[in-house]
PDB file of C-alpha atoms in Angstrom:
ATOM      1  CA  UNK A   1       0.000   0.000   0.000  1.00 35.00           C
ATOM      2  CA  UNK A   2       1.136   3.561  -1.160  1.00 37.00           C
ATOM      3  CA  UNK A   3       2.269   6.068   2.051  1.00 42.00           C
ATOM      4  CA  UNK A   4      -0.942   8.041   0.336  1.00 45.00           C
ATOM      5  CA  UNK A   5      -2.881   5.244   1.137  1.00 42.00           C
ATOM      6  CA  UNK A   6      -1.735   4.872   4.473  1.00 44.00           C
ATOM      7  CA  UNK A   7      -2.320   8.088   5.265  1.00 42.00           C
ATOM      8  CA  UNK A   8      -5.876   8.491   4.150  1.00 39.00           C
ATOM      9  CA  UNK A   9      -6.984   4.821   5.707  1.00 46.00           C
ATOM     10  CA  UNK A  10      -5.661   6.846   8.851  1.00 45.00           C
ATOM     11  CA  UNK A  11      -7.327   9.789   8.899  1.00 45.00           C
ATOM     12  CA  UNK A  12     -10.817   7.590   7.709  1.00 46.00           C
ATOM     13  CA  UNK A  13     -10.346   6.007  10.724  1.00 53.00           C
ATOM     14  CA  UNK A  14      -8.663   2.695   9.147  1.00 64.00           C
ATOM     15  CA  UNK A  15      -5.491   0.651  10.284  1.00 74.00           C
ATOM     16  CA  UNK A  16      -2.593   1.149   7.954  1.00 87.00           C
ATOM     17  CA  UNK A  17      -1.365  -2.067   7.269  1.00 88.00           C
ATOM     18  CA  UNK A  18       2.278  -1.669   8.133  1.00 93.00           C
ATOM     19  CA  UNK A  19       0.727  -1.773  11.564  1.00 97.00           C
ATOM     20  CA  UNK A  20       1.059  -4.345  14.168  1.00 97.00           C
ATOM     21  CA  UNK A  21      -2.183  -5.314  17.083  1.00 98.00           C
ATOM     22  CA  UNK A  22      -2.148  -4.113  20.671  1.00 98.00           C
ATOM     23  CA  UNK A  23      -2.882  -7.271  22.365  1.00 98.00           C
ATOM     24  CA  UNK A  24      -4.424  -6.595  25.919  1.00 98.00           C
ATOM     25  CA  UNK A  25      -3.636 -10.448  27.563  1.00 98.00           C
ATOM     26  CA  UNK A  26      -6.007 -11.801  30.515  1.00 97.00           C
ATOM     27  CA  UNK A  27      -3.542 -14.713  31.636  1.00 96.00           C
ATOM     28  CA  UNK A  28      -6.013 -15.367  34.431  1.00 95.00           C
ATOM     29  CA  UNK A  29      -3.966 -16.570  37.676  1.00 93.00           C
ATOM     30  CA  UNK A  30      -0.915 -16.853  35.228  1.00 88.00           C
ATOM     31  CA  UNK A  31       0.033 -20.267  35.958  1.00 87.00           C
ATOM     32  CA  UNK A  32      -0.424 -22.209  32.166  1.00 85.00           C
ATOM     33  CA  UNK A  33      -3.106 -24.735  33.235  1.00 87.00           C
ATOM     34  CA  UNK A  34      -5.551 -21.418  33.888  1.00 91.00           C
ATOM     35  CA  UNK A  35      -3.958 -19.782  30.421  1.00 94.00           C
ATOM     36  CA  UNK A  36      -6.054 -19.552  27.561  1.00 96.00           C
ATOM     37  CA  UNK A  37      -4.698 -20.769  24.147  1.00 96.00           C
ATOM     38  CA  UNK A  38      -5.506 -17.804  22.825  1.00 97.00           C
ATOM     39  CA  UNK A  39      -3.464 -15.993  25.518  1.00 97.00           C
ATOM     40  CA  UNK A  40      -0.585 -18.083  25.054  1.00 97.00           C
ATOM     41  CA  UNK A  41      -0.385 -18.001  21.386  1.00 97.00           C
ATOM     42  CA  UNK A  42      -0.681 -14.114  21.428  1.00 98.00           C
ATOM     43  CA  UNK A  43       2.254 -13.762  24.013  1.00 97.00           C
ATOM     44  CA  UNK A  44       4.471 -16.524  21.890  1.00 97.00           C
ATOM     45  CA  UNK A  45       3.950 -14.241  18.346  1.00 97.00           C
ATOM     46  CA  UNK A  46       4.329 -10.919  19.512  1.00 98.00           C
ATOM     47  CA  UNK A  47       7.402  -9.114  19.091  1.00 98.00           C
ATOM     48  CA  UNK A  48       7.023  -6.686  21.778  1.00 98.00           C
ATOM     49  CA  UNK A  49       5.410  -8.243  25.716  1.00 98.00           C
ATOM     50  CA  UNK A  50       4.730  -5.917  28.505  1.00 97.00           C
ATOM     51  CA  UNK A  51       4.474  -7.665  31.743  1.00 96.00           C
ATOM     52  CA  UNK A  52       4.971  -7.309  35.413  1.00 94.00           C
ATOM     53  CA  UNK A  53       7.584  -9.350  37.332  1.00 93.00           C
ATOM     54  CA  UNK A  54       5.383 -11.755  38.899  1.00 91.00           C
ATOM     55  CA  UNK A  55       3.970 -12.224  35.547  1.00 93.00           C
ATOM     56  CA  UNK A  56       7.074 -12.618  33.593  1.00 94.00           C
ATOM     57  CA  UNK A  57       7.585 -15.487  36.251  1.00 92.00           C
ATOM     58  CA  UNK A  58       4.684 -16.974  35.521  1.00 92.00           C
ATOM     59  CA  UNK A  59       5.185 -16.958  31.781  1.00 94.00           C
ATOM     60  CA  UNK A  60       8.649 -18.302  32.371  1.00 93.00           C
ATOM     61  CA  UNK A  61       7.579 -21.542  33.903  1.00 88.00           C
ATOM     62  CA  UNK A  62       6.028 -22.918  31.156  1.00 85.00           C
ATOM     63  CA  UNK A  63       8.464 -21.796  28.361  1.00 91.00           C
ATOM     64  CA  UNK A  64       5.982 -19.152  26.965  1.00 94.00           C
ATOM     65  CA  UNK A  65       9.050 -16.683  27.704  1.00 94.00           C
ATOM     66  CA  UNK A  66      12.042 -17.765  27.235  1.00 93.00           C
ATOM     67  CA  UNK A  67      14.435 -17.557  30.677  1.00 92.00           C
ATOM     68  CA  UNK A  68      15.616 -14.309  32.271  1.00 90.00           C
ATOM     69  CA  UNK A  69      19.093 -15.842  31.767  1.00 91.00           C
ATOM     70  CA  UNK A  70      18.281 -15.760  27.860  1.00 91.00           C
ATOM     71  CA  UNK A  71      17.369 -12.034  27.905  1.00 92.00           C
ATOM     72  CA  UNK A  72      19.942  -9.805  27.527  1.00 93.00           C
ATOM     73  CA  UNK A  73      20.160  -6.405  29.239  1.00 90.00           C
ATOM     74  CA  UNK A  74      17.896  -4.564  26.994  1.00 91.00           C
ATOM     75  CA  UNK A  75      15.426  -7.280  27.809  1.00 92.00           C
ATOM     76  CA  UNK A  76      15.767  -8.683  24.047  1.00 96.00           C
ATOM     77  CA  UNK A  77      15.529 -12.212  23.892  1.00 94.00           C
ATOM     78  CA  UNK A  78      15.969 -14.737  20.401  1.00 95.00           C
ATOM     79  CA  UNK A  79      14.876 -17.879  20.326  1.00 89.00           C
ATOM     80  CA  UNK A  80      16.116 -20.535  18.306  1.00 88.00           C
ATOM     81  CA  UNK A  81      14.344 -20.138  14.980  1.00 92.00           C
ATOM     82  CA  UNK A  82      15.632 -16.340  15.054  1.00 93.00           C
ATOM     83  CA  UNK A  83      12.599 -14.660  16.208  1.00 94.00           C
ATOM     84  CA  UNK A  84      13.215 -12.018  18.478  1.00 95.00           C
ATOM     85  CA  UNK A  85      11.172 -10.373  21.232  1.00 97.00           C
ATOM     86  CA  UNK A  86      11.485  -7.697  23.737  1.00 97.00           C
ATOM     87  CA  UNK A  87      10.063  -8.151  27.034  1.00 97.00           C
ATOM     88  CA  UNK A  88       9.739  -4.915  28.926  1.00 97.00           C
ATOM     89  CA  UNK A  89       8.430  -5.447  32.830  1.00 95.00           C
ATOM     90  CA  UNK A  90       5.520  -3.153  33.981  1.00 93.00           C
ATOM     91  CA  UNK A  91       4.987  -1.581  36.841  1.00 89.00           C
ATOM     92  CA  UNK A  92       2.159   0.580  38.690  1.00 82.00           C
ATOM     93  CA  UNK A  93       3.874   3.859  38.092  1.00 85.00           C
ATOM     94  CA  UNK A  94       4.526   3.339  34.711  1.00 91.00           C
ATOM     95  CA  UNK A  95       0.951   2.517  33.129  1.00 91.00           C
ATOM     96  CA  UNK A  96       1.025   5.510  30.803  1.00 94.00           C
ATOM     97  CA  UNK A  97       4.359   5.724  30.049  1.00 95.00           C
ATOM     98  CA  UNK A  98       4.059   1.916  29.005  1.00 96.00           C
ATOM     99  CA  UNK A  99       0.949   2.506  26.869  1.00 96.00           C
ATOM    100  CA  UNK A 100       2.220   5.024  24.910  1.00 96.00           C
ATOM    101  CA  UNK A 101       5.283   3.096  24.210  1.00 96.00           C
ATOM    102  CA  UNK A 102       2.568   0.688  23.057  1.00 97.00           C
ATOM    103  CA  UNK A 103       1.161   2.588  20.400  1.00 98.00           C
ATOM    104  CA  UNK A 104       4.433   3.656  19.163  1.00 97.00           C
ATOM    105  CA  UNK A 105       5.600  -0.149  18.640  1.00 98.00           C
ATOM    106  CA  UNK A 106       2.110  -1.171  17.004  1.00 98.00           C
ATOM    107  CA  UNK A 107       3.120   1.718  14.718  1.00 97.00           C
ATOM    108  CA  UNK A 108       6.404   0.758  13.631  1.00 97.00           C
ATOM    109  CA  UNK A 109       4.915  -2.732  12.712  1.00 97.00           C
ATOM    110  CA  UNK A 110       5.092  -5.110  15.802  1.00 98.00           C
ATOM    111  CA  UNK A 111       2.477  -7.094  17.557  1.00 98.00           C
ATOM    112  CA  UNK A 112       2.481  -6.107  21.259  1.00 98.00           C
ATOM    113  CA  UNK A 113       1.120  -8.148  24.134  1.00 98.00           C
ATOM    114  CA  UNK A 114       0.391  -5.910  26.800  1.00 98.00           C
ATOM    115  CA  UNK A 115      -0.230  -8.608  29.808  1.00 97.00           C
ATOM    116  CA  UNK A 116      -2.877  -8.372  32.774  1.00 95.00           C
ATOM    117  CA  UNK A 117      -3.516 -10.678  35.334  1.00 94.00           C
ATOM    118  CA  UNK A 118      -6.706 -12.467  35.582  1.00 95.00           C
ATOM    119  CA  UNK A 119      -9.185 -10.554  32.814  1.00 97.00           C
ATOM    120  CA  UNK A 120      -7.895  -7.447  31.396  1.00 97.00           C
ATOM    121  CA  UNK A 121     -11.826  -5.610  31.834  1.00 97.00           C
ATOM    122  CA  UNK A 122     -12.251  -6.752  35.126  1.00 96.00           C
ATOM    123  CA  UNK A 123     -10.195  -3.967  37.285  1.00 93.00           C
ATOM    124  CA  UNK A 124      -7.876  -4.611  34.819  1.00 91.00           C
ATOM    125  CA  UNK A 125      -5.863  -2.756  32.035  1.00 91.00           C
ATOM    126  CA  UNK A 126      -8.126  -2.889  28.932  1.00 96.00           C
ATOM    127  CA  UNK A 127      -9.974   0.676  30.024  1.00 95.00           C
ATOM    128  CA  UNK A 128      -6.410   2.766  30.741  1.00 94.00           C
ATOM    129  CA  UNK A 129      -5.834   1.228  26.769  1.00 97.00           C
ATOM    130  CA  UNK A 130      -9.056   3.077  25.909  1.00 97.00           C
ATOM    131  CA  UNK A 131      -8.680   5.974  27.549  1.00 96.00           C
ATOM    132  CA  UNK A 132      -4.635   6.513  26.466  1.00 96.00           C
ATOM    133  CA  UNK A 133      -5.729   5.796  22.915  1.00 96.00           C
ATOM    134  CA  UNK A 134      -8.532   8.478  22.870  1.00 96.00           C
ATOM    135  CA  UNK A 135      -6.612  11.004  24.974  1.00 95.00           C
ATOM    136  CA  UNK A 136      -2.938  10.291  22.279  1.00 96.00           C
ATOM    137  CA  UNK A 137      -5.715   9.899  19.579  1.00 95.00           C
ATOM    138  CA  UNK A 138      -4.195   6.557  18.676  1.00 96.00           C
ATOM    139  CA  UNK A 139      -7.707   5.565  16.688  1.00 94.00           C
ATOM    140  CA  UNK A 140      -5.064   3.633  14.181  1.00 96.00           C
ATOM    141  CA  UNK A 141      -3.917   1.507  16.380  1.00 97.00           C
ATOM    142  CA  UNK A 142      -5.988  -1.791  16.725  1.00 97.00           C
ATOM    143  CA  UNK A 143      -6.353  -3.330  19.974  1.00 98.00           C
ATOM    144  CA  UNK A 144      -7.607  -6.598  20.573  1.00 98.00           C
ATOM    145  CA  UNK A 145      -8.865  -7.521  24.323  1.00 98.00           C
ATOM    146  CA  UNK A 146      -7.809 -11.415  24.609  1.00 98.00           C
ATOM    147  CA  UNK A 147     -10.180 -13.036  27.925  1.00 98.00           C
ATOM    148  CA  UNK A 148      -8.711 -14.600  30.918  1.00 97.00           C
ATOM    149  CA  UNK A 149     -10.013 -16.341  34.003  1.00 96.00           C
ATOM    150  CA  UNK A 150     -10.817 -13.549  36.717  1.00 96.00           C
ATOM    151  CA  UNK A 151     -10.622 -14.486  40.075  1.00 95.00           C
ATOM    152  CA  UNK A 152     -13.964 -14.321  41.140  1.00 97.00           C
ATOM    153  CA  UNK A 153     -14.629 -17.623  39.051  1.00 97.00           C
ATOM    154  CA  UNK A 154     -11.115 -18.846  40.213  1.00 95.00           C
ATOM    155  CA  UNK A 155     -12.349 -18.671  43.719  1.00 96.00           C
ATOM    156  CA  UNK A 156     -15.702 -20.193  43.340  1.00 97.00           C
ATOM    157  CA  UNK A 157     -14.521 -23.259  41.615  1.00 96.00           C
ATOM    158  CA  UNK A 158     -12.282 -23.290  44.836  1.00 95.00           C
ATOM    159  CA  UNK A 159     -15.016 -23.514  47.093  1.00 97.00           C
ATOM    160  CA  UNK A 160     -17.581 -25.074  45.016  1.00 97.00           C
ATOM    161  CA  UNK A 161     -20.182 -23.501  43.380  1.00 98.00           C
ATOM    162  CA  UNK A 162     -21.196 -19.923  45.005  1.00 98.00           C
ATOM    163  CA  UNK A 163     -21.801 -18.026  41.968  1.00 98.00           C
ATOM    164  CA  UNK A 164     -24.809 -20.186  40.095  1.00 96.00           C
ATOM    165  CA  UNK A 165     -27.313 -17.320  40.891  1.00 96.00           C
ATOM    166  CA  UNK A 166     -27.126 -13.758  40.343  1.00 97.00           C
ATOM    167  CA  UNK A 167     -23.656 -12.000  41.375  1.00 98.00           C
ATOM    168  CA  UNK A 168     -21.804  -9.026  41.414  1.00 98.00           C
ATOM    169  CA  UNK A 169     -18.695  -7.907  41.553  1.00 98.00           C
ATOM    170  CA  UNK A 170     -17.334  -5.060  43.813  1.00 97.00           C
ATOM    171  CA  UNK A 171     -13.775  -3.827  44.283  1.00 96.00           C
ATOM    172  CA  UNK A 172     -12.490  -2.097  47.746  1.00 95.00           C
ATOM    173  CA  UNK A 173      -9.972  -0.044  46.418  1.00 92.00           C
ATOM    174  CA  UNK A 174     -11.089   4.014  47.092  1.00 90.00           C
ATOM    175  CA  UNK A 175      -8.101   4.783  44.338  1.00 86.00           C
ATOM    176  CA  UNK A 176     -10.025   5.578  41.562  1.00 84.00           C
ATOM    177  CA  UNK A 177     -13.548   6.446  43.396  1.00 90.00           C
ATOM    178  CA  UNK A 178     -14.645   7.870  47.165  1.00 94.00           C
ATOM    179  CA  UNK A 179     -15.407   5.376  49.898  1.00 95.00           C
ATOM    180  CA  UNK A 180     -19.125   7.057  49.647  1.00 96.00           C
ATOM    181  CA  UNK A 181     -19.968   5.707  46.396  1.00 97.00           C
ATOM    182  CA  UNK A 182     -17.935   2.275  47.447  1.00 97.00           C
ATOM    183  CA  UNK A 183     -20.277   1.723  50.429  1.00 97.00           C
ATOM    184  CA  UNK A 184     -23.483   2.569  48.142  1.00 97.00           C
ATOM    185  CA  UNK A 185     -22.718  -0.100  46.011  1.00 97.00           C
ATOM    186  CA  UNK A 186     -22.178  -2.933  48.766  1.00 98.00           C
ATOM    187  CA  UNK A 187     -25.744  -1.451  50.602  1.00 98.00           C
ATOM    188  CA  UNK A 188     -27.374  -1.709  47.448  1.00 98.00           C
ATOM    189  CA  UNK A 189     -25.927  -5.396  46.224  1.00 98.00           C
ATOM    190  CA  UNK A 190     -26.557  -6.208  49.477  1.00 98.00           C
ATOM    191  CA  UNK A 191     -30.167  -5.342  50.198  1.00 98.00           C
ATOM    192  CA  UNK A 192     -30.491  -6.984  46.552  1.00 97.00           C
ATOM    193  CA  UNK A 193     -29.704  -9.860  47.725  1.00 96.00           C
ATOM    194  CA  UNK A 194     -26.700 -10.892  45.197  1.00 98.00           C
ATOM    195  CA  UNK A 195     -23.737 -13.213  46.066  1.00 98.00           C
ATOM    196  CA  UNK A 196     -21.074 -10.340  46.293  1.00 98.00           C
ATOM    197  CA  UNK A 197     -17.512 -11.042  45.077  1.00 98.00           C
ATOM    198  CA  UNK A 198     -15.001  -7.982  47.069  1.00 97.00           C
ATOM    199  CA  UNK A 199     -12.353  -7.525  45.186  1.00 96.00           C
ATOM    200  CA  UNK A 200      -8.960  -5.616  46.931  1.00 93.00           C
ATOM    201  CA  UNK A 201      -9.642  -6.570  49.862  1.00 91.00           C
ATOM    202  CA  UNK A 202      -6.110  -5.336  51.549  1.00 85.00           C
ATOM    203  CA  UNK A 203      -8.375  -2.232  51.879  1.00 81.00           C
ATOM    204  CA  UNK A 204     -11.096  -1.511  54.205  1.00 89.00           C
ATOM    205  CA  UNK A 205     -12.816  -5.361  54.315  1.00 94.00           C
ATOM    206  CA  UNK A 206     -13.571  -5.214  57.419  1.00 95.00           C
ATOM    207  CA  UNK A 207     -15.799  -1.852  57.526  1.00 95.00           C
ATOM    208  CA  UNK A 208     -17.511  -3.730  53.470  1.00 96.00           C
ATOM    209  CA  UNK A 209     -18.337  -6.675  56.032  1.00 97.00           C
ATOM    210  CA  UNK A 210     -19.665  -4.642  58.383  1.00 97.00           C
ATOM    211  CA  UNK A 211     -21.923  -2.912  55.950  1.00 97.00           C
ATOM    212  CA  UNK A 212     -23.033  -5.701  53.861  1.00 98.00           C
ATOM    213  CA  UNK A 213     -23.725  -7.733  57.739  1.00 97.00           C
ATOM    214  CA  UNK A 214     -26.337  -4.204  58.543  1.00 97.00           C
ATOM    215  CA  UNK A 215     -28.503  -5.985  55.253  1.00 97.00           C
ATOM    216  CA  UNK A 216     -27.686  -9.455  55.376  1.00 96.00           C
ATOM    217  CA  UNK A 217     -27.575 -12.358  58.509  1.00 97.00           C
ATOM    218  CA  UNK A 218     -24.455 -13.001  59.916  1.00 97.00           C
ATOM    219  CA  UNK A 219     -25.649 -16.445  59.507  1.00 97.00           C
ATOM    220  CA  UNK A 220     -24.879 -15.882  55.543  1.00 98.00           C
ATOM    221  CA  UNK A 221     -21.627 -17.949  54.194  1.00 98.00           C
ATOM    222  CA  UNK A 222     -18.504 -16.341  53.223  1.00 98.00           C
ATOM    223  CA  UNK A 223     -15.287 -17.880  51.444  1.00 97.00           C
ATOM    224  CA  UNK A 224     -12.055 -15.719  51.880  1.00 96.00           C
ATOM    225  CA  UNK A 225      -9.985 -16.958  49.000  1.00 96.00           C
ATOM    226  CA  UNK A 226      -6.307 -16.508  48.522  1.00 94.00           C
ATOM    227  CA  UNK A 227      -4.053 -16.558  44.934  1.00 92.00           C
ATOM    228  CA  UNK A 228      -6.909 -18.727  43.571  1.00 92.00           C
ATOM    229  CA  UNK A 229      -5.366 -20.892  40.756  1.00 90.00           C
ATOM    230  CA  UNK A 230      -1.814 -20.168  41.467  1.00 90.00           C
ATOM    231  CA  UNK A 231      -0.792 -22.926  43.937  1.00 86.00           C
ATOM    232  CA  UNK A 232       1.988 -22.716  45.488  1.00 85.00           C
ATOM    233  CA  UNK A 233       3.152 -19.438  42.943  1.00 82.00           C
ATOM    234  CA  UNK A 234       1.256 -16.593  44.616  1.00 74.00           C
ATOM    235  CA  UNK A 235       2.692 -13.590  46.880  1.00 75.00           C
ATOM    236  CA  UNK A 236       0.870 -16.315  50.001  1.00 77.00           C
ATOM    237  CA  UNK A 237       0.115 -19.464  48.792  1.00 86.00           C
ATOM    238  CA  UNK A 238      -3.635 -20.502  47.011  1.00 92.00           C
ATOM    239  CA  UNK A 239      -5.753 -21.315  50.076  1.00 93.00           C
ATOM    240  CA  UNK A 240      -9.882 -21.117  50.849  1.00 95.00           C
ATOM    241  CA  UNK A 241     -11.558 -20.501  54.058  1.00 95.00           C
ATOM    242  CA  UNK A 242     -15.533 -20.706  54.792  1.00 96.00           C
ATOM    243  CA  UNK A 243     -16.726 -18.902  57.554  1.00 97.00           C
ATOM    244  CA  UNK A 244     -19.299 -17.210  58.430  1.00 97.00           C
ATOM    245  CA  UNK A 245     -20.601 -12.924  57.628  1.00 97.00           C
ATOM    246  CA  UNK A 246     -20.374 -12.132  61.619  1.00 97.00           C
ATOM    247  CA  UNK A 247     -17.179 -14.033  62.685  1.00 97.00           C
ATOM    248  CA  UNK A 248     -15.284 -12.681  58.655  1.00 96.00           C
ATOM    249  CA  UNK A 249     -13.939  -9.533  59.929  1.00 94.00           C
ATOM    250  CA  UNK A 250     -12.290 -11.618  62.836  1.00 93.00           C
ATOM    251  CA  UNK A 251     -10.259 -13.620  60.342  1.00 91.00           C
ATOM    252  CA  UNK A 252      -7.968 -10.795  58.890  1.00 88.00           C
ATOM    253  CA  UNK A 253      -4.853 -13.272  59.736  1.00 90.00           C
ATOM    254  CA  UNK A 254      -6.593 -14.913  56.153  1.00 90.00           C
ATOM    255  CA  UNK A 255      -6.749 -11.943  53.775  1.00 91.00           C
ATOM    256  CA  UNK A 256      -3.393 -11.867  52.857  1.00 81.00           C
ATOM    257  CA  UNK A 257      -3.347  -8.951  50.646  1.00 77.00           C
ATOM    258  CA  UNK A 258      -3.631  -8.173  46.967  1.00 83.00           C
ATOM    259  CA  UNK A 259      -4.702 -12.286  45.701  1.00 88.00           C
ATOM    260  CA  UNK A 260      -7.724 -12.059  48.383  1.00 93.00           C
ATOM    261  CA  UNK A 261     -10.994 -12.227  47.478  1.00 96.00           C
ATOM    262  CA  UNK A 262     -14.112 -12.591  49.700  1.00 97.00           C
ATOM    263  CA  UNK A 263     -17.094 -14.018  48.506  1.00 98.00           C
ATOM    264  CA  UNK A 264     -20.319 -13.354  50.251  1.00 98.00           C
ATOM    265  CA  UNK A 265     -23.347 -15.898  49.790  1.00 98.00           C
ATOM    266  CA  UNK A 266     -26.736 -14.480  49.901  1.00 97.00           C
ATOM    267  CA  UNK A 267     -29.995 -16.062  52.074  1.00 95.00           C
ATOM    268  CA  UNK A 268     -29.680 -19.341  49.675  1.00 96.00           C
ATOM    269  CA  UNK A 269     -26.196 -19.671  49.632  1.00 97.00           C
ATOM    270  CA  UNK A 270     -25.645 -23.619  51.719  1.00 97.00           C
ATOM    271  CA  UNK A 271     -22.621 -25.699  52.183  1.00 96.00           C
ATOM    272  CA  UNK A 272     -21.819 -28.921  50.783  1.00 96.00           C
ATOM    273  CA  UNK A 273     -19.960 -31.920  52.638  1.00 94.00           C
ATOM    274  CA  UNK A 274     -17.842 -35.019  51.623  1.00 91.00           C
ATOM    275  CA  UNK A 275     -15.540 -36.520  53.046  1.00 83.00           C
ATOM    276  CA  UNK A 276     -12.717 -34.156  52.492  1.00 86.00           C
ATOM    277  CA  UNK A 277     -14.290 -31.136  52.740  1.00 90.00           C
ATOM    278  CA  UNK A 278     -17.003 -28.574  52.699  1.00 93.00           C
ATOM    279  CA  UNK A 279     -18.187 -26.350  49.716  1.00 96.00           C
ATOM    280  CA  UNK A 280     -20.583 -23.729  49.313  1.00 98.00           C
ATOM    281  CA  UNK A 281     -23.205 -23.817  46.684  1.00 97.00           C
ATOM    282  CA  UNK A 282     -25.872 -21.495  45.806  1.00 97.00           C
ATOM    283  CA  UNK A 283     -29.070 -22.818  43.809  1.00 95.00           C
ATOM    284  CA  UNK A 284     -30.180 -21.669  40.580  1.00 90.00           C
ATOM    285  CA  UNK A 285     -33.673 -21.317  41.578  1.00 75.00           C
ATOM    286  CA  UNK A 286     -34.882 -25.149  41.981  1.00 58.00           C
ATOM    287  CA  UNK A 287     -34.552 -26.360  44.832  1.00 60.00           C
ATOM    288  CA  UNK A 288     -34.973 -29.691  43.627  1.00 65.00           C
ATOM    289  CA  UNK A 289     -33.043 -31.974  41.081  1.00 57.00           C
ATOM    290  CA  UNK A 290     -36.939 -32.498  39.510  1.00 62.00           C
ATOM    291  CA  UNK A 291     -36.936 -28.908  39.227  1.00 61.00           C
ATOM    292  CA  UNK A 292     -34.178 -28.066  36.276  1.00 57.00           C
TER     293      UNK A 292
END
């Protein structure tokens, strides 16, 4: 295609096609048996990978990154049939810096995997993409959201099956919005009576319990979930605790930090015993196998 081409797909609102794909990855807990295909083939073919340490980590384990000791300095790394990729770690501080960089890659003809743990939309990356390409009016640059397994359905397969009725999801973290509007949203899920997934719950669980326990019986289940998916390969270790709504604020020794999740059952919300264990299920609606 002509540079006169290029130039007027552009300003139509068209990719050029000497332009790579901004890949936003959801690699779900990160370890590979929780990886999509999709996510891993994306990650393998692109030419440019932005990921945190942990992440990198994770990605290393399975050979979807080749080692750090295979990475030069410059964080290039080749392997053996010649293909070369550079892997450039991410960090909080550096979100907009790293999505500019981004767009300038895609531009000069490389694929770029841009890597978020669990799903990239769910508090993930995929809206900061958005937002830098409207603000840097990067409209030619395509961007591609790839899915990965979020934590809240990591968790309930951990416990069972909490999250076969209506649910929501709300996160703890006052960085982006007041505590006000926060607290609104647990009153009102609450009262609603929805199994309630908290994410961030290094910050303020204990006064989200305490709300949620003014609209709901402290007789209501709750599963405080840690690196769901991740084993052994989390900041704490995976690990699931049931307990109740009026004894979970006493159990901060469990909610390890930022791979804790709480998941609140509503009035249906039951356990579930074997031998081994105990799960917590919440019904459809039947109550009854005759029922479905």
């Amino acid at each position: 295609m002509s540079s006169d081409a290029e130039s007027t797909d552009a300003e139509a609102g068209g990719t050029p096609d000497d332009h790579g794909t901004l890949y936003v990855v959801g690699i779900g807990p990160g370890l590979p048996d929780h990886m999509t295909k999709r996510a891993k083939e994306v990650i393998e073919s692109s030419e440019v990978v932005i990921a945190s340490s942990l992440y990198q980590e994770f990605l290393r384990d399975d050979g979807t990154l080749l080692p750090e000791e295979e990475t030069d300095d410059d964080g290039i790394a080749v392997r053996g049939d010649g293909f070369e990729q550079e892997i450039i770690r991410s960090t909080m501080g550096r979100q907009i810096e790293l999505a500019r960089a981004a767009f300038d890659h895609v531009r000069e003809g490389k694929d770029v995997a841009h890597v978020s743990g669990g799903d990239p939309s769910v508090y993930g990356k995929s809206d900061l993409i958005f937002k830098m390409a409207e603000e840097d009016d990067a409209t030619d640059v395509p961007i591609e959201i790839v899915p990965g397994l979020t934590a809240a359905l990591g968790g309930s397969a951990n416990v069972g099956a909490p999250l076969c009725n209506d649910f929501c999801t709300v996160s703890l973290s006052d960085k982006w919005r007041g505590w006000d509007e926060i607290e609104e949203k647990l009153r009102a899920a609450a009262i609603s009576d929805f199994v309630i997934v908290l994410y961030n719950c290094w910050r303020n669980y204990e006064k989200a319990v305490e709300i949620v326990r003014e609209e709901r019986t402290d007789d209501a289940y709750v599963a405080i979930v840690n690196d769901a998916g991740r084993a052994d390969a989390g900041r704490n270790g995976e690990s699931q605790y049931i307990t109740t709504l009026g004894e979970a604020a006493d159990h901060d020794d469990k909610v390890s930090g930022m791979g804790t999740s709480l998941i609140i059952g509503n009035h249906e919300t039951e356990t579930w015993r074997n031998d081994d264990r105990t799960y917590l299920v919440t019904p459809r609606g039947g109550r009854d196998v005759d029922d479905f």
